[in-house]
XYZ file of C-alpha atoms in Angstrom:
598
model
C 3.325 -89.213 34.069
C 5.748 -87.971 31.197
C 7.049 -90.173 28.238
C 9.536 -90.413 26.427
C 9.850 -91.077 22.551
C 13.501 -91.643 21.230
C 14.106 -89.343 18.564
C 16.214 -92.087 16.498
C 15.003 -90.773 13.278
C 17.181 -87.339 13.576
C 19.622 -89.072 14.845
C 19.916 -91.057 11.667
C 19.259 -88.647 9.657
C 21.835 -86.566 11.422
C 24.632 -89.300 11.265
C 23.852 -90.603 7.333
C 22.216 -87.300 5.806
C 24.280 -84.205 7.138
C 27.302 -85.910 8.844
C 27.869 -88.517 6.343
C 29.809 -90.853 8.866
C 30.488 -93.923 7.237
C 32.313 -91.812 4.260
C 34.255 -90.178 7.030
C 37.860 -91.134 7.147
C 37.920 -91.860 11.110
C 39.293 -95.439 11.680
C 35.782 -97.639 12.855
C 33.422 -95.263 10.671
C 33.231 -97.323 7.632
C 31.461 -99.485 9.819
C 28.501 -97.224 11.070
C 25.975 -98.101 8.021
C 22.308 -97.116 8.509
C 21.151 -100.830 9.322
C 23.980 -100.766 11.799
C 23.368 -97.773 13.619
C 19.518 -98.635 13.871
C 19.654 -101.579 15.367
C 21.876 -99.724 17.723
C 19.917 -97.022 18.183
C 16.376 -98.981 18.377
C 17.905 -101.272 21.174
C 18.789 -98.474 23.002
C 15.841 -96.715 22.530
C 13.705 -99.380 24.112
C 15.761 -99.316 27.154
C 15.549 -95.946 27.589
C 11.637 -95.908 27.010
C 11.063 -98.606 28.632
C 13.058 -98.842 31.551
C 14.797 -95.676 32.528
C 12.198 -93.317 31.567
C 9.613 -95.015 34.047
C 12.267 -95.055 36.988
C 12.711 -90.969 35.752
C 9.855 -90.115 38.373
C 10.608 -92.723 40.825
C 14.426 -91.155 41.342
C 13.185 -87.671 41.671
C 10.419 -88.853 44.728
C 12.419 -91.153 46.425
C 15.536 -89.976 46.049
C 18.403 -91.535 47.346
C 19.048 -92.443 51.142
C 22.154 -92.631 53.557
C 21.861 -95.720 55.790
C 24.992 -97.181 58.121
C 27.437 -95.407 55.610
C 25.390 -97.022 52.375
C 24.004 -95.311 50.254
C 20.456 -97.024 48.989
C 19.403 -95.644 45.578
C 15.294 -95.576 44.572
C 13.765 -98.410 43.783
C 14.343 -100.177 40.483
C 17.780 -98.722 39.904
C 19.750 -101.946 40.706
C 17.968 -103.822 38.341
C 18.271 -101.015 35.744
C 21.654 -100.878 36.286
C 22.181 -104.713 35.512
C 19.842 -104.396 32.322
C 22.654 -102.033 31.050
C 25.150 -103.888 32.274
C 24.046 -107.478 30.733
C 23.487 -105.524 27.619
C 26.696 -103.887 27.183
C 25.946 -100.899 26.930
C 28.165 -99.486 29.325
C 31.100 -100.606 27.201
C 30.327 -99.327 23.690
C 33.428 -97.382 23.411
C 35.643 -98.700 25.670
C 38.737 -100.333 24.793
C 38.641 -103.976 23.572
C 41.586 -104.825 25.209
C 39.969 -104.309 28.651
C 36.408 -105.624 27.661
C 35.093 -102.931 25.960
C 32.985 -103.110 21.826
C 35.277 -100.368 20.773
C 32.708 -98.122 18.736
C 33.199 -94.598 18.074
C 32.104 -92.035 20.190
C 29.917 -90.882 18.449
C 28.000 -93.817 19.047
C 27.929 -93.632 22.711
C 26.554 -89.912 22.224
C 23.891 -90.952 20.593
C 22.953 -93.406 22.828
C 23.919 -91.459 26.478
C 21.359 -88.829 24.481
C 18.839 -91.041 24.949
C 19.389 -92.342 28.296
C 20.205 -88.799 29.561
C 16.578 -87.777 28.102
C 15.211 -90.842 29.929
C 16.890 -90.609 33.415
C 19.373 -88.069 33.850
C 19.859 -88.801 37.148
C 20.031 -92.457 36.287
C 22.265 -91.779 33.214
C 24.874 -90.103 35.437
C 26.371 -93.374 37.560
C 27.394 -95.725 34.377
C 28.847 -91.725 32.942
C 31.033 -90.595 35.953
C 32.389 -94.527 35.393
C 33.583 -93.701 31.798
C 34.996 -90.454 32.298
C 37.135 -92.325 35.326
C 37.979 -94.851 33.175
C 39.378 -92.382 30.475
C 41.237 -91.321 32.826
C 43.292 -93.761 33.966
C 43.412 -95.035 30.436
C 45.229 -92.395 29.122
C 47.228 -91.609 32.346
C 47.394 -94.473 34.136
C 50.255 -97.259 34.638
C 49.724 -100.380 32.643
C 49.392 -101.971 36.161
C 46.862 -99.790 37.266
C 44.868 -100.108 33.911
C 45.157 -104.002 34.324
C 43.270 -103.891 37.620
C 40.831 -101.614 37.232
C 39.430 -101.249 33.979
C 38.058 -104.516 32.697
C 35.747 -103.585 35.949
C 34.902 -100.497 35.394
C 34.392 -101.618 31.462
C 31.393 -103.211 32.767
C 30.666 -101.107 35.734
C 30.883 -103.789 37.984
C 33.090 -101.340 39.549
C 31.569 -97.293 39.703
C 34.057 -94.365 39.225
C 34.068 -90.723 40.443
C 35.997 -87.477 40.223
C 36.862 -86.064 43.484
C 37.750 -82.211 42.958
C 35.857 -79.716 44.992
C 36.343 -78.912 49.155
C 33.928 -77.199 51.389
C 35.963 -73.836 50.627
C 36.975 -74.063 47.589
C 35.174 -74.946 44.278
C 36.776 -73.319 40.921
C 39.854 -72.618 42.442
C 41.395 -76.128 42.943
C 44.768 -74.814 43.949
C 43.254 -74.357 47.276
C 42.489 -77.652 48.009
C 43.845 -78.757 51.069
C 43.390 -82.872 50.597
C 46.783 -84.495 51.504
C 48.629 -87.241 50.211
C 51.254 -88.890 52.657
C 53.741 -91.030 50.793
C 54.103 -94.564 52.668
C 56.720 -96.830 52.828
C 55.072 -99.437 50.563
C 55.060 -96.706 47.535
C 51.733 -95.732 48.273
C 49.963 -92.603 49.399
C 47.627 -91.552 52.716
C 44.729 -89.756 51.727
C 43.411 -87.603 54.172
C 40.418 -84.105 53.338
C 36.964 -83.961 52.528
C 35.596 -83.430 49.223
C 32.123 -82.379 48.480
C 29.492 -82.237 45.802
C 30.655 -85.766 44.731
C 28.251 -87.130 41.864
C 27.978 -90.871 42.656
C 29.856 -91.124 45.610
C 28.271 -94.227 47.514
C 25.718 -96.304 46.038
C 24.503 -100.161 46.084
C 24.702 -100.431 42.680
C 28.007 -101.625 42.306
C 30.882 -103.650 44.102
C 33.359 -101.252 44.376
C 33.609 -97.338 43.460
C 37.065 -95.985 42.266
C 37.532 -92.640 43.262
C 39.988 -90.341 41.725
C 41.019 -88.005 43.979
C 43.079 -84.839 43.675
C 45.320 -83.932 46.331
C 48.693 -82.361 47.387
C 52.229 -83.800 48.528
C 54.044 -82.460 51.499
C 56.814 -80.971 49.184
C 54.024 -79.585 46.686
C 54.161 -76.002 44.874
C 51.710 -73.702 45.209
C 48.369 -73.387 43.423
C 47.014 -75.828 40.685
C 50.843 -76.941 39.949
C 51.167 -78.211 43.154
C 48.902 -80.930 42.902
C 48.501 -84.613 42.039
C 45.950 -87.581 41.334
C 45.748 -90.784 42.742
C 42.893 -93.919 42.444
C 41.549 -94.322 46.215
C 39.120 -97.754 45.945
C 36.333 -97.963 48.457
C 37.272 -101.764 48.768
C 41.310 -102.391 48.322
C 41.954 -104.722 45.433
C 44.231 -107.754 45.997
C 47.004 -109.107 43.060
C 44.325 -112.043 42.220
C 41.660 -109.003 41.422
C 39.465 -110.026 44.622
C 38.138 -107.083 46.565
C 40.488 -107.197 49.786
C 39.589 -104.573 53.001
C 37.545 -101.704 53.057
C 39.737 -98.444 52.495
C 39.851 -95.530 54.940
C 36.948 -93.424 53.073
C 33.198 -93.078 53.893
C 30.210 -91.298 52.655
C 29.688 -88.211 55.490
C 26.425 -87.367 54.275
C 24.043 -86.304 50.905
C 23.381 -83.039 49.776
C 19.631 -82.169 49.488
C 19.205 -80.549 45.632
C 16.957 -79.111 43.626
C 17.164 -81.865 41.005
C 18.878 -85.073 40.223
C 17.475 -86.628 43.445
C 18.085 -90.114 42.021
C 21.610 -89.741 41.820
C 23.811 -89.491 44.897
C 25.758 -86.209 44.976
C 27.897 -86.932 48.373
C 30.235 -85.334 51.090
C 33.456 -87.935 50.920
C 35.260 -88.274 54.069
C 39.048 -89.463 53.163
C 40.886 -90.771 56.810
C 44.246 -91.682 55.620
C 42.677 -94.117 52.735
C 45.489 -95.782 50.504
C 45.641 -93.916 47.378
C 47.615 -94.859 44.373
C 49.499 -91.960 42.151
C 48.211 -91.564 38.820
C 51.043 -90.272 36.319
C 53.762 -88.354 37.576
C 53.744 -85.922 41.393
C 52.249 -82.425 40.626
C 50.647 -83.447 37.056
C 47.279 -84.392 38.529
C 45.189 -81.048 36.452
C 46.391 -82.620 33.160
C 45.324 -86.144 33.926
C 42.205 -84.710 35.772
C 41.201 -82.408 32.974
C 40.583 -85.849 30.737
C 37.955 -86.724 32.937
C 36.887 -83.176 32.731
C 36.765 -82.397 28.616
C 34.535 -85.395 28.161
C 32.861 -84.950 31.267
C 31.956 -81.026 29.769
C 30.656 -82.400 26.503
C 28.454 -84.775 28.338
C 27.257 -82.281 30.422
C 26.492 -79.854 27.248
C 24.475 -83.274 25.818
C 22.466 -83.736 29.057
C 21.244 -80.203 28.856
C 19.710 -79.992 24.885
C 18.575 -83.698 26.112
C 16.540 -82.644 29.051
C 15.348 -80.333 26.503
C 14.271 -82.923 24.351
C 12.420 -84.765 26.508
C 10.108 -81.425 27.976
C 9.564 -80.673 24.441
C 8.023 -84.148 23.807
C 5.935 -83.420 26.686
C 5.106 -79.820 26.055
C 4.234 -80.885 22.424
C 1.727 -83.424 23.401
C 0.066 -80.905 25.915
C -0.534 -78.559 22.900
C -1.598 -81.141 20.937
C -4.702 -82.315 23.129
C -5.580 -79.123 25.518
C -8.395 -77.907 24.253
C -8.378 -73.819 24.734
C -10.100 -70.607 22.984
C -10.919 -70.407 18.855
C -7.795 -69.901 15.871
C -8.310 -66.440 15.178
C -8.126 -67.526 11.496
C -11.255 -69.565 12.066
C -12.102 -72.846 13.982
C -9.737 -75.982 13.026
C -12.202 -78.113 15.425
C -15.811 -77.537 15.031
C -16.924 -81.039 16.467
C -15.195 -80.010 19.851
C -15.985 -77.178 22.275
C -12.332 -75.297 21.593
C -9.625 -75.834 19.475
C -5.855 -77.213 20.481
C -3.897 -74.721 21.881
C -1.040 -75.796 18.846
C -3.517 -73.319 16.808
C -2.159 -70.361 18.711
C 0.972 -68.095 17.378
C 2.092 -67.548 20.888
C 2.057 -71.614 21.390
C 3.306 -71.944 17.589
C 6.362 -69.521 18.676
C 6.971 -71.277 21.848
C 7.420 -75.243 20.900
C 9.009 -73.605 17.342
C 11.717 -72.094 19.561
C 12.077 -75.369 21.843
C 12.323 -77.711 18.368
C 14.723 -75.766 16.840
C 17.127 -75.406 19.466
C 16.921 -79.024 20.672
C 17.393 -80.164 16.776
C 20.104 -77.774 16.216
C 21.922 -78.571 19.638
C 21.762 -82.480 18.309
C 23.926 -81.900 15.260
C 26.376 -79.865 16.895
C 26.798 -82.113 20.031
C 27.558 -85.271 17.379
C 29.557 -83.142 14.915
C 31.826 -82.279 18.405
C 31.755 -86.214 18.914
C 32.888 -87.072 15.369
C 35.781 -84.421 16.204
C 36.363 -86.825 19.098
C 36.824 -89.469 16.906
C 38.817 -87.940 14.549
C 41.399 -86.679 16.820
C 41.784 -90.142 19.011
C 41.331 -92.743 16.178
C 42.913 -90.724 12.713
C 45.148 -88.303 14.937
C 43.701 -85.354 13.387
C 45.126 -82.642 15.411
C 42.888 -80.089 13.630
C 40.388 -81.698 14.973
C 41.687 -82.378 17.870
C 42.066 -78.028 18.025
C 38.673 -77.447 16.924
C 36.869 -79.513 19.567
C 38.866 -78.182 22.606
C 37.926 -74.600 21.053
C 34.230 -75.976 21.041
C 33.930 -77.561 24.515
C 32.901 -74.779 26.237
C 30.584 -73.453 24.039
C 28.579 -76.940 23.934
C 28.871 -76.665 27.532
C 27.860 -73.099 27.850
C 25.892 -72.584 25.418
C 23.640 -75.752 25.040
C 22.926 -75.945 28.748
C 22.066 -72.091 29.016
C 19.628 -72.717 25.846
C 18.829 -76.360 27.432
C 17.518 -75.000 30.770
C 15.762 -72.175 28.490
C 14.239 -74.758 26.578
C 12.561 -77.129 29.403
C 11.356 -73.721 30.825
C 9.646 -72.692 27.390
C 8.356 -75.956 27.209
C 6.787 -75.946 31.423
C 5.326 -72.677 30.139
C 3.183 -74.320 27.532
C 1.379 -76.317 29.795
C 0.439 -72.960 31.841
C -0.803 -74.061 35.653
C -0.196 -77.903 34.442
C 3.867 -76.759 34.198
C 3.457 -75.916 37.346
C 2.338 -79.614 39.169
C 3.965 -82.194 39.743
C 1.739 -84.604 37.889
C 2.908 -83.666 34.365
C 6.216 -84.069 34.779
C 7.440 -81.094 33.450
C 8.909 -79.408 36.828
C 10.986 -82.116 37.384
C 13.235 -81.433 34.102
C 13.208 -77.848 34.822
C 15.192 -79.003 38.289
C 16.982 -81.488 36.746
C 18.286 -79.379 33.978
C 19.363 -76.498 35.916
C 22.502 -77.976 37.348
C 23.900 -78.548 33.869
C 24.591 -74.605 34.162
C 26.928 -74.905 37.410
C 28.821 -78.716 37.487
C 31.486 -79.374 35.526
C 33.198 -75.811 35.350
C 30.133 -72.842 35.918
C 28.879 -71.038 32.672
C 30.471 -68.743 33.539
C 33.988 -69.778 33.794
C 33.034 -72.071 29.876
C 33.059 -68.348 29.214
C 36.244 -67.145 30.702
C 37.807 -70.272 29.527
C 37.107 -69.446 25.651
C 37.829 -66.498 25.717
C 41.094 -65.917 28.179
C 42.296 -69.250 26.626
C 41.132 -71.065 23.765
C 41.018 -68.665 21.743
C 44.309 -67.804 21.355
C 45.524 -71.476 21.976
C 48.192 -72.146 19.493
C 48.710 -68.880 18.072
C 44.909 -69.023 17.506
C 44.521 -72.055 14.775
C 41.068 -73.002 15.868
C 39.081 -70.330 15.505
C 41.094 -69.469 12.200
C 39.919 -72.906 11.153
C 36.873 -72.318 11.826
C 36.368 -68.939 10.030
C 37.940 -71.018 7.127
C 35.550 -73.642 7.047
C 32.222 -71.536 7.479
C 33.765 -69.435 4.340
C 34.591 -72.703 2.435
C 30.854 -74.166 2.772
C 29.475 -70.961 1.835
C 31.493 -71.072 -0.854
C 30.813 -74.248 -1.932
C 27.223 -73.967 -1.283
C 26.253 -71.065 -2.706
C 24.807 -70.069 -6.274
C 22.658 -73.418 -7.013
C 19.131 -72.183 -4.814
C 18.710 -68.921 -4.290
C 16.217 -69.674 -1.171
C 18.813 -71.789 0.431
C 21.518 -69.226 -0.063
C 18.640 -65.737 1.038
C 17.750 -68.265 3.934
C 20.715 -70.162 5.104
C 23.482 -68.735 3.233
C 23.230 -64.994 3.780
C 22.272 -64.971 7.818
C 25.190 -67.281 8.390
C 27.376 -65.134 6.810
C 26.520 -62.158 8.579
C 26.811 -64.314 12.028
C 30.325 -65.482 11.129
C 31.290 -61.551 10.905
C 29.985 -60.696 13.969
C 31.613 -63.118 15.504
C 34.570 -61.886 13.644
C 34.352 -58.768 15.347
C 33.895 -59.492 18.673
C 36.974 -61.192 18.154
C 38.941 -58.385 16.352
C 36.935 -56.096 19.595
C 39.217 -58.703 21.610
C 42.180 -58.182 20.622
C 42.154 -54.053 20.021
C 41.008 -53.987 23.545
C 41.100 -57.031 25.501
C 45.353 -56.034 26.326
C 44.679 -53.037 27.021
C 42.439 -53.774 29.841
C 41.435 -57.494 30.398
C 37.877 -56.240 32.253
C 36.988 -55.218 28.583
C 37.492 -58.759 27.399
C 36.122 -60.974 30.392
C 33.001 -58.918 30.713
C 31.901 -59.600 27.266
C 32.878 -63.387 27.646
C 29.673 -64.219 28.212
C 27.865 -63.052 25.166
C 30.893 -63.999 23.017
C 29.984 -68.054 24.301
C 26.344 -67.290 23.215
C 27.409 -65.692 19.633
C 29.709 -68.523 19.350
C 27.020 -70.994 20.290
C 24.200 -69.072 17.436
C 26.864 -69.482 14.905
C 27.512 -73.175 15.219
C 23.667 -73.745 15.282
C 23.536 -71.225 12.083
C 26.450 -73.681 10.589
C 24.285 -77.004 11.843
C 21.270 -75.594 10.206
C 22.453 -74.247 7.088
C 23.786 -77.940 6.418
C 20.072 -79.580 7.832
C 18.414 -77.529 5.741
C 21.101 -78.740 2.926
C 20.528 -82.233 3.251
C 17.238 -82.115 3.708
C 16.634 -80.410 0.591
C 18.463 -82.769 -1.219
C 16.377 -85.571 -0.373
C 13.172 -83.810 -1.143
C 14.893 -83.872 -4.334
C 15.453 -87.393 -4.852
C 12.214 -88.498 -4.147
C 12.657 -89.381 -0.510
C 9.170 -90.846 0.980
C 9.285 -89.198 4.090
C 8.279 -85.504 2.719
C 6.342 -84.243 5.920
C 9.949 -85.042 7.594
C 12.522 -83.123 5.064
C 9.589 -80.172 4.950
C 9.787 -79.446 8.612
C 13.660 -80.000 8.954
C 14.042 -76.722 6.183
C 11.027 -74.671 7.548
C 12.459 -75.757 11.484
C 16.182 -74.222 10.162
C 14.053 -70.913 8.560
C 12.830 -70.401 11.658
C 16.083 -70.564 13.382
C 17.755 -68.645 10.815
C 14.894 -65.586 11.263
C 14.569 -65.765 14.885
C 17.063 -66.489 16.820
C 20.593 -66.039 14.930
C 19.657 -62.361 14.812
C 20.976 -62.715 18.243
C 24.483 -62.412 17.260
C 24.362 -58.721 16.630
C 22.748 -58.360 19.862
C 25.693 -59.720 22.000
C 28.132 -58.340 19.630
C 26.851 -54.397 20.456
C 27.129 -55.972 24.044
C 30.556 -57.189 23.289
C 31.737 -53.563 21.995
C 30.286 -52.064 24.815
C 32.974 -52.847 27.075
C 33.616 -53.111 30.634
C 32.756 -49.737 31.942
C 29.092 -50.605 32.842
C 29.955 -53.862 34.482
C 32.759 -52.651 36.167
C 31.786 -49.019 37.640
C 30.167 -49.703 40.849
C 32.356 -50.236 44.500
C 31.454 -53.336 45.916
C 29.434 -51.511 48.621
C 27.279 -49.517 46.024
C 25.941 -52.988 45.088
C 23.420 -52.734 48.242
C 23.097 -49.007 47.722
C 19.807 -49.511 47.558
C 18.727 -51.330 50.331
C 18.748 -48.022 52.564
C-alpha cells in the first residue's frame, strides 16, 4: 500500500523563508509565526497520514454506491468526515461571524495540500462545501447567508455546483434547466445536470445545491441565466430541516478515478429553488465558486504529484537493479538501488522539481488571495485572476506528467495495483478536464486575461520579474549565471509571444488561439523560473547564516539548477511554436482529418 509523508517542512520553509508571510501587510498575517503555522500544519498532517491516506485505497476499490436514491460512500468516510469536522478543519477560513476560525487562505492551501495528497477523492466533499459557501457569501442575501452558512461552516450541511447538462458542457448558455417563479417568491426548478461532484452522499444532513438555470423571460446565451440555492431537505424559519425537495440522485457515473467521491446525474422535478443575487447575473455569482474552485483544482494536481513522487522515491530507494556504471555503491548486496542510475536520477529530479516549484507558486497565488480580500489590493487582486488559469493549466498538465514519471519508475510495479501508483495516475487525470478543460484555461488567458484592464496584469508582472532581477543581481555571480540569467531570457520569450499576439492575433484570431496552449505552458515555466530563482535565494541565505539543516538548503539550490537547466529551456520551445502560427493547425477540412483511414 502507498504512504504518505506530509511535506510540512517546505511548506514552512516556503511560508517563513521565501514568502515571508508574517512581514506581509495582509490583515491576519502578522499572526502566521513559525510555531503557529506548525502546530497547524503538524495537526493536519497527522490527519492526513493517518486517516485519509489509509481510506485513499479503500475509496478507489469500493467506490461509492447508489441505493433507494442514497448514495453510500466507502467505508470509513463517515467517520473521517466527523474527525474533520470535530476538528475544525473545515472552517479554517471561513467567516467568524457564521462559525468559521477566520485564517488566511493561505492557510487552508496548505492544509487542503495535504489532504488532497492524502485522499483526493476524500478531500473533494468538505471542498465543493467551501466553494458553495463562497458563494453565497459574497452573493447571497443576508437571509440566505443566515440559514445556510453556519451549516455549511461545519459541513454539517454539503454544497455543490450544478453547471453542466447532458448536451452541453463549456457552453453554459445552452443550458436548458428552468426556473418557474411561484407565487410565494420562490422558483421551480426543473432539468438535469450531470457530472455533479458530490451530489448525494451519507455524509451529511443536507446538501445545498447551487444550481444555474434560466427564467421564462431570459436572454439568450450565458446572459440569460441565473442562480438559485435548491436544498435536498427544505429548511424551516427555526433552522430545522423541513420536507424533502423535488431533486434526486438519477444515477453515478463510472470514472476512471476519484471512485470515492460521488460524481452524480441530478434530477431537478420542480424543486423549490431560491434566487441568488439579482435575475440573469447567475455567471458572475457562479464564477466565485469557479475561481477558487480552479485554484484548488491546479493544487490537487502538483499534490497528486506529490504524493506518487513519495512513492516513486521510496521504490528507487530499495529496488535493487544492475551496477552504477561509476562503480558499485553496494557491494554487500547483489545490485545496487536503482536511485544510482542517471535515467532514474533524471526521472524523480524532474518529478521533485516540478512538485516543489508548483508548491510556491500555488501559495504565492493564495497570498494574492489574501491580499486582494483582506488589504483590498486590487493589484493583486489583477495578478491572481491573470494567474488562475495558468495554475490550473499548467500545474495539472505538469501534475498528471508528474504521477506518470513517477508510475514509470517503478517499471512493471507502476503498472499493479498493489503499489499504489496507478491509482494517482487515474485520479490525477481529471484535474486536466473539470473545472473549465485545459484547454479553454488556455483560451481564457489568452482571449481574455490578458488584455483585462487595458492589460495591467501582465504589465505588472513583467515589472516585477525586472524589479527582482534588479534587485537581485550583482552580489553572487552563480545565483545570477544560474537563476538570474535563464529567468531573464524566459521573461522575454514570454514577452514575445505576447508582442506575436498582438501583431497578429487581430489580424486573424486562429493565429492567437492556436498558440494558446503553449503560451499557458511558457507562462507556467516562467512563474516556476520566478519561484525558483527566489528558493534558490532563500535558501542560499540560510546556508549563509549557519542554518543546521545544510543537506536541506543544498538540495533546494541544486533542485532549482536543475529546473533552471532542464526544463525552463522550454520556453523557447513553445515560443517558436507560438510564432508559428495557425496555418498548420488550421489547414486541413474537417473530412481530411480521416483521410487516412481509406
Amino acid at each position: 500500500m502507498p504512504t504518505y509523508t506530509p511535506p510540512t517542512k517546505d511548506m514552512q520553509f516556503i511560508l517563513h523563508d521565501v514568502l515571508e508571510v508574517s512581514a506581509m501587510q495582509v490583515p491576519g498575517y502578522d499572526e502566521l509565526d513559525r510555531d503557529f503555522t506548525a502546530a497547524v500544519l503538524d495537526e493536519a498532517g497527522k490527519i492526513a497520514s493517518d486517516v485519509l491516506a489509509p481510506l485513499n485505497v479503500v475509496g478507489d476499490r469500493q467506490g461509492c454506491t447508489l441505493e433507494n436514491g442514497v448514495v453510500r460512500t466507502p467505508d470509513g468516510f463517515k467517520d473521517a468526515f466527523d474527525t474533520l469536522r470535530e476538528g475544525g478543519w473545515t472552517a479554517l477560513d471561513c467567516d467568524p461571524e457564521y462559525g468559521g476560525q477566520g485564517l488566511p487562505y493561505l492557510i487552508s492551501t496548505s492544509v487542503g495540500e495535504m489532504f488532497s495528497s492524502a485522499n483526493m477523492a476524500f478531500n473533494m466533499y468538505p471542498g465543493l462545501t467551501h466553494g458553495a459557501y463562497n458563494t453565497i457569501h459574497a452573493h447571497g442575501s443576508e437571509a440566505q447567508k443566515r440559514t445556510y452558512l453556519p451549516k455549511m461552516v461545519t459541513c454539517e450541511w454539503g454544497g455543490t455546483m450544478n453547471l453542466t447538462e447532458p448536451h452541453c458542457g463549456t457552453d453554459l448558455g445552452l443550458i436548458r434547466t428552468k426556473a418557474e417563479p411561484a407565487e410565494d417568491g420562490t422558483y421551480r426548478i426543473s432539468g438535469q445536470k450531470i457530472w455533479i461532484s458530490a451530489g448525494e452522499h451519507d455524509m451529511c444532513e443536507n446538501i445545498i445545491h447551487l444550481v444555474l438555470a434560466k427564467l421564462p423571460d431570459a436572454p439568450e446565451g450565458t446572459k440569460g441565466i441565473s442562480l438559485f440555492i435548491v436544498p435536498k431537505f427544505l429548511v424551516n424559519e427555526d433552522g430545522s430541516l423541513g420536507a424533502r425537495n423535488a431533486l434526486s440522485c438519477g444515477g453515478l457515473e463510472q470514472k476512471m478515478g476519484i471512485h470515492g467521491n460521488a460524481t452524480c446525474v441530478m434530477n431537478y422535478d420542480g424543486a423549490t429553488g431560491f434566487l441568488v443575487g439579482e435575475p440573469h447575473k447567475g455567471m458572475r455569482a457562479m464564477f466565485t465558486m469557479m475561481n477558487e474552485a480552479r485554484l484548488g483544482v491546479g493544487l490537487q494536481g502538483y499534490a497528486q504529484g506529490e504524493v506518487a513522487y513519495q512513492n516513486a522515491l521510496g521504490f528507487a530507494l530499495d529496488r535493487l537493479q544492475g551496477r552504477d556504471v561509476t562503480g558499485t555503491q553496494a557491494p554487500d548486496k547483489p545490485a545496487d538501488p536503482i536511485i544510482v542510475h542517471p535515467d532514474v536520477r533524471r526521472n524523480l529530479m524532474d518529478q521533485k522539481a516540478f512538485v516543489e516549484g508548483a508548491r510556491a507558486f500555488t501559495f504565492w497565488g493564495a497570498s494574492l488571495l489574501d491580499a486582494g480580500h483582506r488589504a483590498g489590493d486590487a493589484q493583486a487582486e489583477q495578478m491572481v485572476s491573470l494567474m488562475t488559469p495558468v495554475i490550473k493549466g499548467f500545474l495539472t498538465d505538469k501534475g498528471f506528467e508528474t504521477t506518470v514519471l513517477a508510475q514509470q519508475t517503478l517499471g512493471g510495479s507502476g503498472f499493479t495495483r498493489e503499489w499504489g501508483l496507478e491509482q494517482f495516475v487515474r485520479d490525477a487525470r481529471i484535474t486536466m478536464i473539470y473545472e473549465g478543460t485545459n484547454g479553454i484555461q488556455a483560451l481564457d488567458l489568452v482571449g481574455r486575461k490578458l488584455a483585462q484592464n487595458g492589460g495591467k496584469a501582465i504589465m505588472a508582472f513583467f515589472e516585477m520579474i525586472k524589479g527582482y532581477i534588479k534587485e537581485n543581481s550583482g552580489h553572487d555571480p552563480a545565483f545570477d549565471a544560474q537563476f538570474l540569467e535563464p529567468l531573464k531570457a524566459a521573461s522575454k520569450d514570454l514577452q514575445a509571444a505576447g508582442v506575436y499576439f498582438m501583431q497578429n492575433g487581430m489580424k486573424n484570431p486562429n493565429n492567437a488561439l492556436s498558440g494558446s496552449y503553449d503560451f499557458m505552458h511558457l507562462f507556467g515555466h516562467v512563474c516556476l523560473g520566478l519561484m525558483w530563482a527566489r528558493m534558490a535565494r532563500a535558501a542560499r541565505q540560510a546556508l549563509d547564516s549557519g542554518t543546521t539543516d545544510t543537506a536541506f538548503h543544498e538540495a533546494k539550490i541544486a533542485t532549482g539548477r536543475h529546473y533552471m537547466t532542464r526544463h525552463l529551456p522550454m520556453t523557447a520551445t513553445h515560443l517558436a511554436r507560438i510564432e508559428a502560427g495557425g496555418d498548420t493547425v488550421m489547414t486541413l477540412a474537417p473530412e481530411q482529418f480521416a483521410s487516412a483511414a481509406g
